[in-house]
Tab-separated table of C-alpha atoms and ligand atoms in Angstrom:
chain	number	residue	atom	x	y	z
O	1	UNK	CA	-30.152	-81.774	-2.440
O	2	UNK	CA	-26.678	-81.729	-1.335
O	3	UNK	CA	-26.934	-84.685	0.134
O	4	UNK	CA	-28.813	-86.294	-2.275
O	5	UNK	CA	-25.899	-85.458	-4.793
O	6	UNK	CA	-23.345	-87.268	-2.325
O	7	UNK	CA	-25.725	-90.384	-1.927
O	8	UNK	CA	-24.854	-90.320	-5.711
O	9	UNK	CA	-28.617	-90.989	-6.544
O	10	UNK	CA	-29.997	-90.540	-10.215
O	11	UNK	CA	-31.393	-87.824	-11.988
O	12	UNK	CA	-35.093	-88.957	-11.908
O	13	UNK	CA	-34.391	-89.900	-7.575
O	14	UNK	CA	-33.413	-86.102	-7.298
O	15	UNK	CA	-35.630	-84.749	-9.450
O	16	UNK	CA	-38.540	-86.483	-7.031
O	17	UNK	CA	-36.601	-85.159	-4.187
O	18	UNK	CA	-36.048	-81.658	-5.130
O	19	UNK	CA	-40.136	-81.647	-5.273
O	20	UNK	CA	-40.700	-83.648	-2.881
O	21	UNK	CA	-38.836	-80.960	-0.398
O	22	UNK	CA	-40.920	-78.202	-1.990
O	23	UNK	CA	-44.262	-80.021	-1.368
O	24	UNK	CA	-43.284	-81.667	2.079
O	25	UNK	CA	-45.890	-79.905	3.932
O	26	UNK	CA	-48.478	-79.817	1.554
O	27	UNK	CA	-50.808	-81.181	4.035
O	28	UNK	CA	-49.744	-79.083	7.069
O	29	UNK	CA	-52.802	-76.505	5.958
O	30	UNK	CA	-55.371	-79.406	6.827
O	31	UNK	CA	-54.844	-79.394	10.666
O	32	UNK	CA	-53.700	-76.123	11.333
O	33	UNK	CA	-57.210	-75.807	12.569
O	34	UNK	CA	-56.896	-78.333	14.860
O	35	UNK	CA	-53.142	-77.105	16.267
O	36	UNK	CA	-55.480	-74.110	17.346
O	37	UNK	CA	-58.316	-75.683	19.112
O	38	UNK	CA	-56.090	-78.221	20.649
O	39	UNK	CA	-53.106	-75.583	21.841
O	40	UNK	CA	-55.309	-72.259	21.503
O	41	UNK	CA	-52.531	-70.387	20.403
O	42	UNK	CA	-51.346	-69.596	16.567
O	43	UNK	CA	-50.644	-72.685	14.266
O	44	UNK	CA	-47.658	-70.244	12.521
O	45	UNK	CA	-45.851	-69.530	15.661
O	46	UNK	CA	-46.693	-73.138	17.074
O	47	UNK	CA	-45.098	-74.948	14.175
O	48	UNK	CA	-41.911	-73.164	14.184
O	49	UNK	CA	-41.491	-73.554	17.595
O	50	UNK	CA	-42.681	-77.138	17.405
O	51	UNK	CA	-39.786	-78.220	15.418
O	52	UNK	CA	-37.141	-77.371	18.017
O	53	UNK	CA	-38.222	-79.942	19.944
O	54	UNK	CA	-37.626	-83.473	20.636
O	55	UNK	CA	-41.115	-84.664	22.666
O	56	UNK	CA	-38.691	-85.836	25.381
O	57	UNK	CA	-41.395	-85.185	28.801
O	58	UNK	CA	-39.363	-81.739	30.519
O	59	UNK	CA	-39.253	-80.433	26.718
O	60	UNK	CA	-42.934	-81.217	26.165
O	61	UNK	CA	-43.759	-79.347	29.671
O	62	UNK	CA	-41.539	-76.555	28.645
O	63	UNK	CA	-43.173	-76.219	24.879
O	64	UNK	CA	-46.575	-75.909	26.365
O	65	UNK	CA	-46.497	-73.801	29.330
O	66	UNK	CA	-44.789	-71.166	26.610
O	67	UNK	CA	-46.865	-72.090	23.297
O	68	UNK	CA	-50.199	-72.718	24.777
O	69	UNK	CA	-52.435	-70.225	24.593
O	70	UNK	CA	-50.566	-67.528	24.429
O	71	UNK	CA	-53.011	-64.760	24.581
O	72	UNK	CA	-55.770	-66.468	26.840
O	73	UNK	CA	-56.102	-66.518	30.574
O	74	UNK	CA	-54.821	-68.656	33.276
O	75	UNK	CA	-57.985	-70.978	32.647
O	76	UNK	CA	-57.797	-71.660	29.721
O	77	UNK	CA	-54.342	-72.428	29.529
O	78	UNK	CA	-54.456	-74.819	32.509
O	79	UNK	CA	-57.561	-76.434	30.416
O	80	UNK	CA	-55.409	-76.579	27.664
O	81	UNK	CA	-52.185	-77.849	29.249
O	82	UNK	CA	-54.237	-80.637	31.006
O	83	UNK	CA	-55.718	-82.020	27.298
O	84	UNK	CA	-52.707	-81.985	25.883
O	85	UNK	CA	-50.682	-83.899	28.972
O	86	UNK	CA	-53.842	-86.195	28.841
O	87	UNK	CA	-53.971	-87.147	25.387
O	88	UNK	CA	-50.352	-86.108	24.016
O	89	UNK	CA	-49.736	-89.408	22.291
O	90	UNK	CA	-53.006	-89.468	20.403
O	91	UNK	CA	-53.148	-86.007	19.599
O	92	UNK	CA	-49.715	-85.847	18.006
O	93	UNK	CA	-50.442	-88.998	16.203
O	94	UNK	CA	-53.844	-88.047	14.727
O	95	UNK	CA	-52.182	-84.535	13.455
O	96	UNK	CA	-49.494	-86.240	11.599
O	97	UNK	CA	-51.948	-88.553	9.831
O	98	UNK	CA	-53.966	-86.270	8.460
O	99	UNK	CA	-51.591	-84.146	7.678
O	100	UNK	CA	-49.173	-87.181	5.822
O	101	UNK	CA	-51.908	-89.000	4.269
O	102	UNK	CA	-53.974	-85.124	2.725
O	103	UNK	CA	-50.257	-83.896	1.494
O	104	UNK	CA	-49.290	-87.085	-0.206
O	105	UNK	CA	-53.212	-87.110	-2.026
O	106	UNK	CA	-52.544	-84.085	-3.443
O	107	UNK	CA	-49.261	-84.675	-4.208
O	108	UNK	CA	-50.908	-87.389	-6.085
O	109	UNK	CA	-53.636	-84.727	-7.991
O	110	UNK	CA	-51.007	-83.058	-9.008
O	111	UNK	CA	-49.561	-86.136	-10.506
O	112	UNK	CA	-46.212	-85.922	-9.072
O	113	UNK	CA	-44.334	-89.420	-8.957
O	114	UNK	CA	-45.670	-92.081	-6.362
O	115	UNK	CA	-42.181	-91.696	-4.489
O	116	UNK	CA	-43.073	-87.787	-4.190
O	117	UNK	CA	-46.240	-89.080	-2.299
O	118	UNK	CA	-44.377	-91.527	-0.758
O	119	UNK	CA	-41.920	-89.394	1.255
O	120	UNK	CA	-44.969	-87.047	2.180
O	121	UNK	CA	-46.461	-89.722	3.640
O	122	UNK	CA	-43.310	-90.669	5.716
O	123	UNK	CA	-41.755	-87.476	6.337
O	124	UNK	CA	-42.591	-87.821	10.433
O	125	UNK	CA	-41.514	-91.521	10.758
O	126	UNK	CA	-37.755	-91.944	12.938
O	127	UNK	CA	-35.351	-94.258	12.398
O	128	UNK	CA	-35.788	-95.694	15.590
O	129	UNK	CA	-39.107	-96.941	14.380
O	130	UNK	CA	-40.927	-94.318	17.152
O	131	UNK	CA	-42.001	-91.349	14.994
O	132	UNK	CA	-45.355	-91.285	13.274
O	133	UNK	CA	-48.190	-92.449	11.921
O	134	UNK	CA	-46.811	-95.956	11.511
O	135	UNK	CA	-44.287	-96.201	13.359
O	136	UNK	CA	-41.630	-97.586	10.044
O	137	UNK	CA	-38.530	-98.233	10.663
O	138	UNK	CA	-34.557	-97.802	9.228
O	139	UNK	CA	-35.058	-98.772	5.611
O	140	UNK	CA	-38.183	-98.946	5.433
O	141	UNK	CA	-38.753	-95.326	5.467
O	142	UNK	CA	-39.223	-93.715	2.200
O	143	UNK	CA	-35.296	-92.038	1.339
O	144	UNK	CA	-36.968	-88.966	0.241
O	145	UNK	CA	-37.936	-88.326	3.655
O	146	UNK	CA	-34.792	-89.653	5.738
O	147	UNK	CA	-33.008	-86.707	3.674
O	148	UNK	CA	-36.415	-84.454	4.603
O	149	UNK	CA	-36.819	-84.970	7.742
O	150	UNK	CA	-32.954	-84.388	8.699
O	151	UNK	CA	-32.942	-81.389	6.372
O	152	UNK	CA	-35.477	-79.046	8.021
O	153	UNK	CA	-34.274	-79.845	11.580
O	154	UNK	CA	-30.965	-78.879	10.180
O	155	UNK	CA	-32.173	-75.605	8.852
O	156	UNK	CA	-35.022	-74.917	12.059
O	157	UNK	CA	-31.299	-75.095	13.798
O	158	UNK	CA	-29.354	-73.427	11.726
O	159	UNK	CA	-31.769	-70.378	11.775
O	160	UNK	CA	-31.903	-70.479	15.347
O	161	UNK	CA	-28.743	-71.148	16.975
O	162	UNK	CA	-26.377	-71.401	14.098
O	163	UNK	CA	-23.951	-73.364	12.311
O	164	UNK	CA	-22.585	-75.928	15.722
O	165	UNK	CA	-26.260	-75.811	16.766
O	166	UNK	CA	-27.355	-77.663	13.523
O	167	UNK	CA	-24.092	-80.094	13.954
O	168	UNK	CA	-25.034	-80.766	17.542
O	169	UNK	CA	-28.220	-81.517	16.737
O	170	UNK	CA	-28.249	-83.858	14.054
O	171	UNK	CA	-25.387	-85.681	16.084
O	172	UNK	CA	-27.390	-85.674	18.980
O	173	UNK	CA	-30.438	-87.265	17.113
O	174	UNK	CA	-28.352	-89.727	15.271
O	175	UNK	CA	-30.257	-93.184	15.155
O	176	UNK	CA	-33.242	-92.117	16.985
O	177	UNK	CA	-34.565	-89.672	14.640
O	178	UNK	CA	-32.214	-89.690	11.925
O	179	UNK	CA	-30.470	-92.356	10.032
O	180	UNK	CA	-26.991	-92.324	10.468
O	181	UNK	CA	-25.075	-93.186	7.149
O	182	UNK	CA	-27.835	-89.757	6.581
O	183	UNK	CA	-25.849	-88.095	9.035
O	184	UNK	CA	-22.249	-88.881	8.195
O	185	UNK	CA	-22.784	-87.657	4.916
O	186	UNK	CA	-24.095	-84.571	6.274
O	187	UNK	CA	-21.210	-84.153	9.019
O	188	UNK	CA	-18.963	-84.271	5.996
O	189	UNK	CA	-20.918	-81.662	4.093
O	190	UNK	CA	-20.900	-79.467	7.099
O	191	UNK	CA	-16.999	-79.329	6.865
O	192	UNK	CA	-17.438	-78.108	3.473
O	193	UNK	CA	-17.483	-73.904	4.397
O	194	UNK	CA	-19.417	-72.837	0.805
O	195	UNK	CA	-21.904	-75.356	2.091
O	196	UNK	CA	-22.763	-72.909	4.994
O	197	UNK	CA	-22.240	-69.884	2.765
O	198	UNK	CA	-24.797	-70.454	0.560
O	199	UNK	CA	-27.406	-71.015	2.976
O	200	UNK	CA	-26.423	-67.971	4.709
O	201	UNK	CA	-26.136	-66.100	1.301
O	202	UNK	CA	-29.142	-63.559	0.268
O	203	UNK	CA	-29.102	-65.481	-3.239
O	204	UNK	CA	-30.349	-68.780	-1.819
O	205	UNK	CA	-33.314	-68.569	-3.775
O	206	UNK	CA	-31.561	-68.419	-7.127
O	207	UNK	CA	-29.254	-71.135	-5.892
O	208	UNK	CA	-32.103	-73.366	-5.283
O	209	UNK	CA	-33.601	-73.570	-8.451
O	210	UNK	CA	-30.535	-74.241	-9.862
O	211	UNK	CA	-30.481	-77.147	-8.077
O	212	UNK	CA	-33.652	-78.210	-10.192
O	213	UNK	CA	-32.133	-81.392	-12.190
O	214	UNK	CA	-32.907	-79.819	-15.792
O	215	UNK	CA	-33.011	-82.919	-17.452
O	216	UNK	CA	-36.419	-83.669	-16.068
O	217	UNK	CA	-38.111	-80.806	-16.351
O	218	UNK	CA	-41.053	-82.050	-18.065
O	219	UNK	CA	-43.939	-79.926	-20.042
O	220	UNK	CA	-47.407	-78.684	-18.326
O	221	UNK	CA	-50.218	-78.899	-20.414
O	222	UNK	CA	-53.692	-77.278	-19.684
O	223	UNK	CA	-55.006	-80.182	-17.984
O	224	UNK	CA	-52.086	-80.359	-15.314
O	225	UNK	CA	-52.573	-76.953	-15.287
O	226	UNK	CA	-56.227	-77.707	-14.062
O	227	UNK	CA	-54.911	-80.505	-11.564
O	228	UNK	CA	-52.841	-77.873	-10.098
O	229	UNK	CA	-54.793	-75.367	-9.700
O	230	UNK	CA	-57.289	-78.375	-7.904
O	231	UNK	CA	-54.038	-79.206	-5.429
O	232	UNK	CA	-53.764	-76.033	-4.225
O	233	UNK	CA	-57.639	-75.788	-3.774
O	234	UNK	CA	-57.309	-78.262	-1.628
O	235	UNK	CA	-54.390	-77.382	0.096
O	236	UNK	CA	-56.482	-73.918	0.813
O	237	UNK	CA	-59.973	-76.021	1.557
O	238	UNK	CA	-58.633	-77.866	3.828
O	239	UNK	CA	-57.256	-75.181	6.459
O	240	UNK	CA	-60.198	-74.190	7.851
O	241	UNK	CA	-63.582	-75.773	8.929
O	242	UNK	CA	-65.350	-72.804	8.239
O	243	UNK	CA	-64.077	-72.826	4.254
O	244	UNK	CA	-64.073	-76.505	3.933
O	245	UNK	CA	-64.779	-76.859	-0.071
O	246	UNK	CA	-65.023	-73.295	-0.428
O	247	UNK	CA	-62.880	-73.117	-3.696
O	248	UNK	CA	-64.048	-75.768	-5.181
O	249	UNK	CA	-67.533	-74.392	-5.071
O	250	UNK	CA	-67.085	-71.106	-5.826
O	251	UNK	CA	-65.067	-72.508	-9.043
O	252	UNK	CA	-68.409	-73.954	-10.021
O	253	UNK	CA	-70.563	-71.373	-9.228
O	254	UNK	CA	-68.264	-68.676	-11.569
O	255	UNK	CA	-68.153	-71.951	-14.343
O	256	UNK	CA	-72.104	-71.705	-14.221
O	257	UNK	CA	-72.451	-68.259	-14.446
O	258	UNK	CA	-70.118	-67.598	-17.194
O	259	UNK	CA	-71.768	-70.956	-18.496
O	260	UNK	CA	-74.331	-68.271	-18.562
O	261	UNK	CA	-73.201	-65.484	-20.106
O	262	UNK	CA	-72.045	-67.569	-23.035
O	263	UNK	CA	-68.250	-67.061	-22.308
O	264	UNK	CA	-65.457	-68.643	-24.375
O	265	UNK	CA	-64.396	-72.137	-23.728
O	266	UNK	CA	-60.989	-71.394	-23.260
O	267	UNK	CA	-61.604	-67.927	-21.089
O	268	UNK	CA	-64.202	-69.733	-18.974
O	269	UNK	CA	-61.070	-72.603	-18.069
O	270	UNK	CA	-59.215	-69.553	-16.646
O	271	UNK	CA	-61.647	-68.444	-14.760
O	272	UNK	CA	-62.379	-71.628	-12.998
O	273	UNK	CA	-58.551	-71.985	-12.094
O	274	UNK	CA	-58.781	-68.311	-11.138
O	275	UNK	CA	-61.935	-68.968	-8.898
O	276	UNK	CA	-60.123	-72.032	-7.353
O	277	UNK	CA	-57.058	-69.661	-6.223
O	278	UNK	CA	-58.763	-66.705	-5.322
O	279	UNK	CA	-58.270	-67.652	-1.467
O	280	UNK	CA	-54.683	-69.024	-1.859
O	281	UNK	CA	-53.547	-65.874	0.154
O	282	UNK	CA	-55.455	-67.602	3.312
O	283	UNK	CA	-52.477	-69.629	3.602
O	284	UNK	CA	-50.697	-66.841	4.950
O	285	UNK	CA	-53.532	-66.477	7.302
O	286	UNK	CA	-53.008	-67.612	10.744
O	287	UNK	CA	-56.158	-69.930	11.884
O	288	UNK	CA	-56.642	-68.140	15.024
O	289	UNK	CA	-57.979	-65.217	12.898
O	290	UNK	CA	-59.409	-67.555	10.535
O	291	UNK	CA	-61.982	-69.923	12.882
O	292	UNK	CA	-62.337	-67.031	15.258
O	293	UNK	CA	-66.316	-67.320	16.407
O	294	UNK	CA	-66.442	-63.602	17.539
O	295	UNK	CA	-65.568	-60.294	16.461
O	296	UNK	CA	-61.936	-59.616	15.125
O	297	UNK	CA	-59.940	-56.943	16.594
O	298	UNK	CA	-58.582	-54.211	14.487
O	299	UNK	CA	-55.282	-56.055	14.277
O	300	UNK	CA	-56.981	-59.768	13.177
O	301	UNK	CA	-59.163	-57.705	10.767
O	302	UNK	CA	-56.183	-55.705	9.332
O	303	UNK	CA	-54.093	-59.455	8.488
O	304	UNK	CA	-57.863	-60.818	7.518
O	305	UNK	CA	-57.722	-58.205	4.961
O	306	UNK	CA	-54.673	-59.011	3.511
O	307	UNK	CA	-55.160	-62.101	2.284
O	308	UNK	CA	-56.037	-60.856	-1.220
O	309	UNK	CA	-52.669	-59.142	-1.686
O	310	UNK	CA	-50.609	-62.383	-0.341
O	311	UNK	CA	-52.323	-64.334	-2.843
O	312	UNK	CA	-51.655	-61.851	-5.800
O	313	UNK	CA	-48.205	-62.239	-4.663
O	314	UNK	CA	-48.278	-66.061	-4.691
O	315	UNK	CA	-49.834	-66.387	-8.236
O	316	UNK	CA	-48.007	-63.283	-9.892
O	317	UNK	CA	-45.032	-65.225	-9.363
O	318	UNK	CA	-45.983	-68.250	-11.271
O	319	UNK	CA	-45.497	-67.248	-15.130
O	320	UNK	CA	-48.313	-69.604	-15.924
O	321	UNK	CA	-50.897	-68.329	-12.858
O	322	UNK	CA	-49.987	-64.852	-13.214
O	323	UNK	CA	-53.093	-63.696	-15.154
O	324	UNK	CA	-55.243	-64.735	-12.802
O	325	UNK	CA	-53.571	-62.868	-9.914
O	326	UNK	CA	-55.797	-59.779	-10.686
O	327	UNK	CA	-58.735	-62.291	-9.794
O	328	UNK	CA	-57.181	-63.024	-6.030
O	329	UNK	CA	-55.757	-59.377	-5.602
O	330	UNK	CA	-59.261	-58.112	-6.553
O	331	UNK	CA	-62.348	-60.720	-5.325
O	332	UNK	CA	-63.260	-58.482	-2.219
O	333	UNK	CA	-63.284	-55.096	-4.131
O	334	UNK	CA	-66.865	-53.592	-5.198
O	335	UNK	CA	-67.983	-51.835	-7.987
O	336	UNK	CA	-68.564	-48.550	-5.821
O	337	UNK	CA	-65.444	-48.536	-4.608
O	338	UNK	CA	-66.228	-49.750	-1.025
O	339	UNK	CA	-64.532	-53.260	-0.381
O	340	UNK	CA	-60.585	-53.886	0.070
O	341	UNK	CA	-57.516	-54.166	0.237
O	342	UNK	CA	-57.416	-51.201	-2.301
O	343	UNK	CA	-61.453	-49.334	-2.946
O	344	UNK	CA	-60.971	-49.480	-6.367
O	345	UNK	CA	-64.135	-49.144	-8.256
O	346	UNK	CA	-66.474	-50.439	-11.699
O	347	UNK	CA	-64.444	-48.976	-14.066
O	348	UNK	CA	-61.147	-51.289	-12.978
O	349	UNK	CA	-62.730	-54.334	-11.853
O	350	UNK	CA	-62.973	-56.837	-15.066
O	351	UNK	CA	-65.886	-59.608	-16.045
O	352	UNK	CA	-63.738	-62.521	-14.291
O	353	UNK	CA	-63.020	-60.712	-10.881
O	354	UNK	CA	-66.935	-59.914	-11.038
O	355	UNK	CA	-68.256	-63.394	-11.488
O	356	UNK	CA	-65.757	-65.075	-8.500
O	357	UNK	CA	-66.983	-62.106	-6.511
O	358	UNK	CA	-70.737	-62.949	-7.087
O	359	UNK	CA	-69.809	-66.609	-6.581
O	360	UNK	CA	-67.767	-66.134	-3.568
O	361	UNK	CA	-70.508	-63.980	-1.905
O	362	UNK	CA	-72.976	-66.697	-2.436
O	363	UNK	CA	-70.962	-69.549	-0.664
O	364	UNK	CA	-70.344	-67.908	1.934
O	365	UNK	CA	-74.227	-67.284	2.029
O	366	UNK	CA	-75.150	-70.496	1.484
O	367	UNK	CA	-73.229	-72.941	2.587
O	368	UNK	CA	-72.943	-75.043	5.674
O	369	UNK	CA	-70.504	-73.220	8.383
O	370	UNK	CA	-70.000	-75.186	12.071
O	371	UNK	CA	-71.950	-72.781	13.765
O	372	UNK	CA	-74.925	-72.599	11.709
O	373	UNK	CA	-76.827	-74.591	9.081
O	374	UNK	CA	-77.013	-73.562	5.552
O	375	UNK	CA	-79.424	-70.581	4.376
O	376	UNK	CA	-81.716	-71.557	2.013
O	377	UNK	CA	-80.647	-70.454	-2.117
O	378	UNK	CA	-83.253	-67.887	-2.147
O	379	UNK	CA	-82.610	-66.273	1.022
O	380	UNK	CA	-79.239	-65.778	0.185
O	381	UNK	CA	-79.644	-64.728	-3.140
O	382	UNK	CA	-82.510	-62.396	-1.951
O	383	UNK	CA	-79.978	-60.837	0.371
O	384	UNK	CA	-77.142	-60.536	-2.136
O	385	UNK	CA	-79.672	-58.892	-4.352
O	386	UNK	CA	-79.885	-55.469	-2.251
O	387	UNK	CA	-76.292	-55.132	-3.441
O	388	UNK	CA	-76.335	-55.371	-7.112
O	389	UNK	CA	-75.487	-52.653	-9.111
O	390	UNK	CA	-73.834	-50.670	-5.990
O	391	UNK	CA	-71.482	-53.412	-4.967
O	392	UNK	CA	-72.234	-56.365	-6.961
O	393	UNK	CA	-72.347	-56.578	-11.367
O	394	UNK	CA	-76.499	-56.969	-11.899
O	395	UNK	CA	-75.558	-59.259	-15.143
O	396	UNK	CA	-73.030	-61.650	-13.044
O	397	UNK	CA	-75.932	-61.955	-10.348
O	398	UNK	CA	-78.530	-62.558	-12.535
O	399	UNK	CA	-76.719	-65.390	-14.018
O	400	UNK	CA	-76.205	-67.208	-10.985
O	401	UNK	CA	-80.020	-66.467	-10.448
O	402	UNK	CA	-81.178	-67.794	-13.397
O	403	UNK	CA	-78.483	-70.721	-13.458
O	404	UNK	CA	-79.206	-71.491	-9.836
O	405	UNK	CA	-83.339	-71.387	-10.610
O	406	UNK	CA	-83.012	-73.329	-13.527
O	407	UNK	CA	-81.300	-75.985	-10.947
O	408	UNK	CA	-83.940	-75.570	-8.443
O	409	UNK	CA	-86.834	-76.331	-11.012
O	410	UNK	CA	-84.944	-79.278	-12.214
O	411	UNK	CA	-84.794	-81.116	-9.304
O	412	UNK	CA	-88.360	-80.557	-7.992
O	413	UNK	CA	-89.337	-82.446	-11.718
O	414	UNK	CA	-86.754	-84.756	-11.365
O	415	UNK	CA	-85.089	-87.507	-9.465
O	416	UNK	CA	-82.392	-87.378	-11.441
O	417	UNK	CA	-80.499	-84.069	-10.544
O	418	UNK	CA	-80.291	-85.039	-6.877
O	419	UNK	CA	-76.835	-85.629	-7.494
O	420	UNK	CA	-75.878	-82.397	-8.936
O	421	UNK	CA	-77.711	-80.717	-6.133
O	422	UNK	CA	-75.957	-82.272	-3.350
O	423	UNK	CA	-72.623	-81.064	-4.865
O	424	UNK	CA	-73.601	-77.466	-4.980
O	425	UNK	CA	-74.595	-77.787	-1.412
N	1	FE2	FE1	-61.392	-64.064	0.011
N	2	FE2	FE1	-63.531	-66.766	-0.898
């Protein structure tokens, strides 16, 4: 933002930028799966390390033989090495475009300008017309992410080898990666010392969102509310193969249900952006635990398990998400006081946190996972059934039932809920 302010650009160009650096790597969450199958090792510790690279060949060889599978053997680490040295170019390219192209569409469902999609979408592109996915060049890059893309190698340098480090660097990069009337402004910045001090300072977060140009702040209605809440689905969706359009269904199993309990227009729209959310803590969630096919060690199991708390966390600190933070902190509990993070029982869990529970049980029941095909509705419900009234609410379950059945006999006398079907999986 500093920068931006000494490029002299408008209100409305740092407005989009100030958002545009928040949402930057929107789309990282869609292949952090694939980071882990490629590299076998954790997509947290790989991206941080990541950035403190260059891709120059002796720095490649280096990154891997330390990143790559960190806690496998010798075999499959030498598997592993040999993929990557065989099909470096392609992977690296392939990861960038899905994860440009996913962050800048739900940049765009959250309805945030085109040029906030638009710097998403070229925060990996170079100056020197080599970086990725389309290889753009000088000007033709997006501004948004010139200043991006120079800021967060700045601060992965600052973090790590301090103040000169960061200098160095940029300097170092300047007209390859970065562009350099980018840089001058930012060697002048770096002379400024309250420059450093607030980035060093335990009130940056304060000092951030002053930054936020005021001027623009513009209202949210219910309906971006909804779009939001969508985004961040998304965002959580797309981490995993194994939870690919988890939220969104369990968002329309809890709408059905309470669809069936007669609820409240207006409580039922809260629910559905609380049912969307509920797994937003998964973000915090490294993918090795996440995709694992076997067992989970006591350690995996123990961060598995906190994924509820993270997301109460998350939400709780969004005035206009915080009521449904009880809904994320509490989907895993059971009404006899057996689930987690925190074995509370009946008497504190309330109607919303029951129906994403039932709804949430029943996906993962149901629907397709890579390693196996989906269960049939009745099966699953069948199964979930030995559970109600000890861990699951009877009147939440037999609203799905009934909702679900009334489905089921609607599409065996008619064509014309195929549709419909096919969505609920
Ligand atoms: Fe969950
Ligand atoms: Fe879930």
């Amino acid at each position: 933002m500093h920068i931006g302010a000494r490029l002299q650009l408008d209100t409305s160009e740092l407005h989009d930028l100030f958002y545009m650096l928040f949402l930057k790597d929107l789309g990282c969450s869609s292949n952090a799966a694939r980071i882990c199958q490629l590299y076998a090792t954790n997509d947290h510790d790989f991206k941080r390390n990541s950035k403190t690279m260059d891709h120059s060949l002796g720095q490649i060889l280096h990154f891997v033989a330390t990143n790559t599978a960190v806690k496998s053997g010798l075999a499959t680490k030498l598997k592993t090495i040999l993929n990557i040295a065989r099909n470096s170019g392609s992977i690296t390219r392939d990861l960038i475009e899905t994860r440009c192209e996913r962050g800048a569409e739900i940049a765009r469902t959250m309805r945030f300008p085109e040029r906030v999609a638009q710097g998403i979408l070229d925060l990996d592109e170079h100056w020197d017309g080599r970086g990725h996915p389309l290889g753009r060049k000088e000007t033709d890059i997006s501004l948004m992410a010139r200043i991006a893309l120079l800021a967060q190698v700045i601060d992965v340098f600052h973090i790590t080898g301090g103040r000169q480090a960061a200098i160095n660097e940029v300097h170092r990069r300047a007209g390859t990666w970065f562009d350099p009337q980018l840089v001058s402004v930012f060697e002048a910045l770096a002379r400024d010392l309250s420059f450093w001090a607030v980035l060093e300072g335990a009130d940056i977060e304060a000092q951030v969102f002053a930054l936020e140009p005021a001027a623009h702040r513009s209202f949210v209605d219910d309906d971006l509310l909804d779009d939001i809440a969508d985004g961040f689905a998304q965002v959580v969706d797309a981490k995993s193969p194994f939870t690919s359009g988890h939220s969104k269904r369990v968002a329309l199993y809890s709408d059905m249900i309470a669809e069936e309990l007669g609820m409240e227009a207006n409580r039922k729209r809260w629910l559905v952006r609380g049912a969307l959310l509920h797994d937003i803590g998964k973000l915090g969630i490294s993918n090795e635990i996440l995709d694992k096919a076997g067992k989970l060690d006591e350690e995996e199991w123990q961060a598995m398990r906190n994924h509820p708390v993270l997301g109460q966390h998350i939400l709780s600190r969004i005035d206009a998400f915080s009521g449904i933070a009880t809904i994320a902190m509490n989907h895993h509990e059971k009404l006899n006081g057996k689930g987690y993070p925190n074995g509370i029982g009946a008497d504190e869990l309330d109607l919303e946190t029951r129906i994403v529970t039932v709804a949430d049980i029943f996906d993962a029941l149901s629907a397709d996972r890579p390693y196996r095909a989906a269960m049939p509705t009745s099966k699953a419900l069948s199964i979930m059934r030995e559970e109600v009234g000890t861990a699951l609410d009877v009147d939440c379950f037999d609203a799905l039932a009934t909702a679900i059945g009334r489905l089921e006999n609607a599409k065996e006398t008619s064509d014309d809920v195929q549709a419909p079907m096919q969505a609920i999986g």
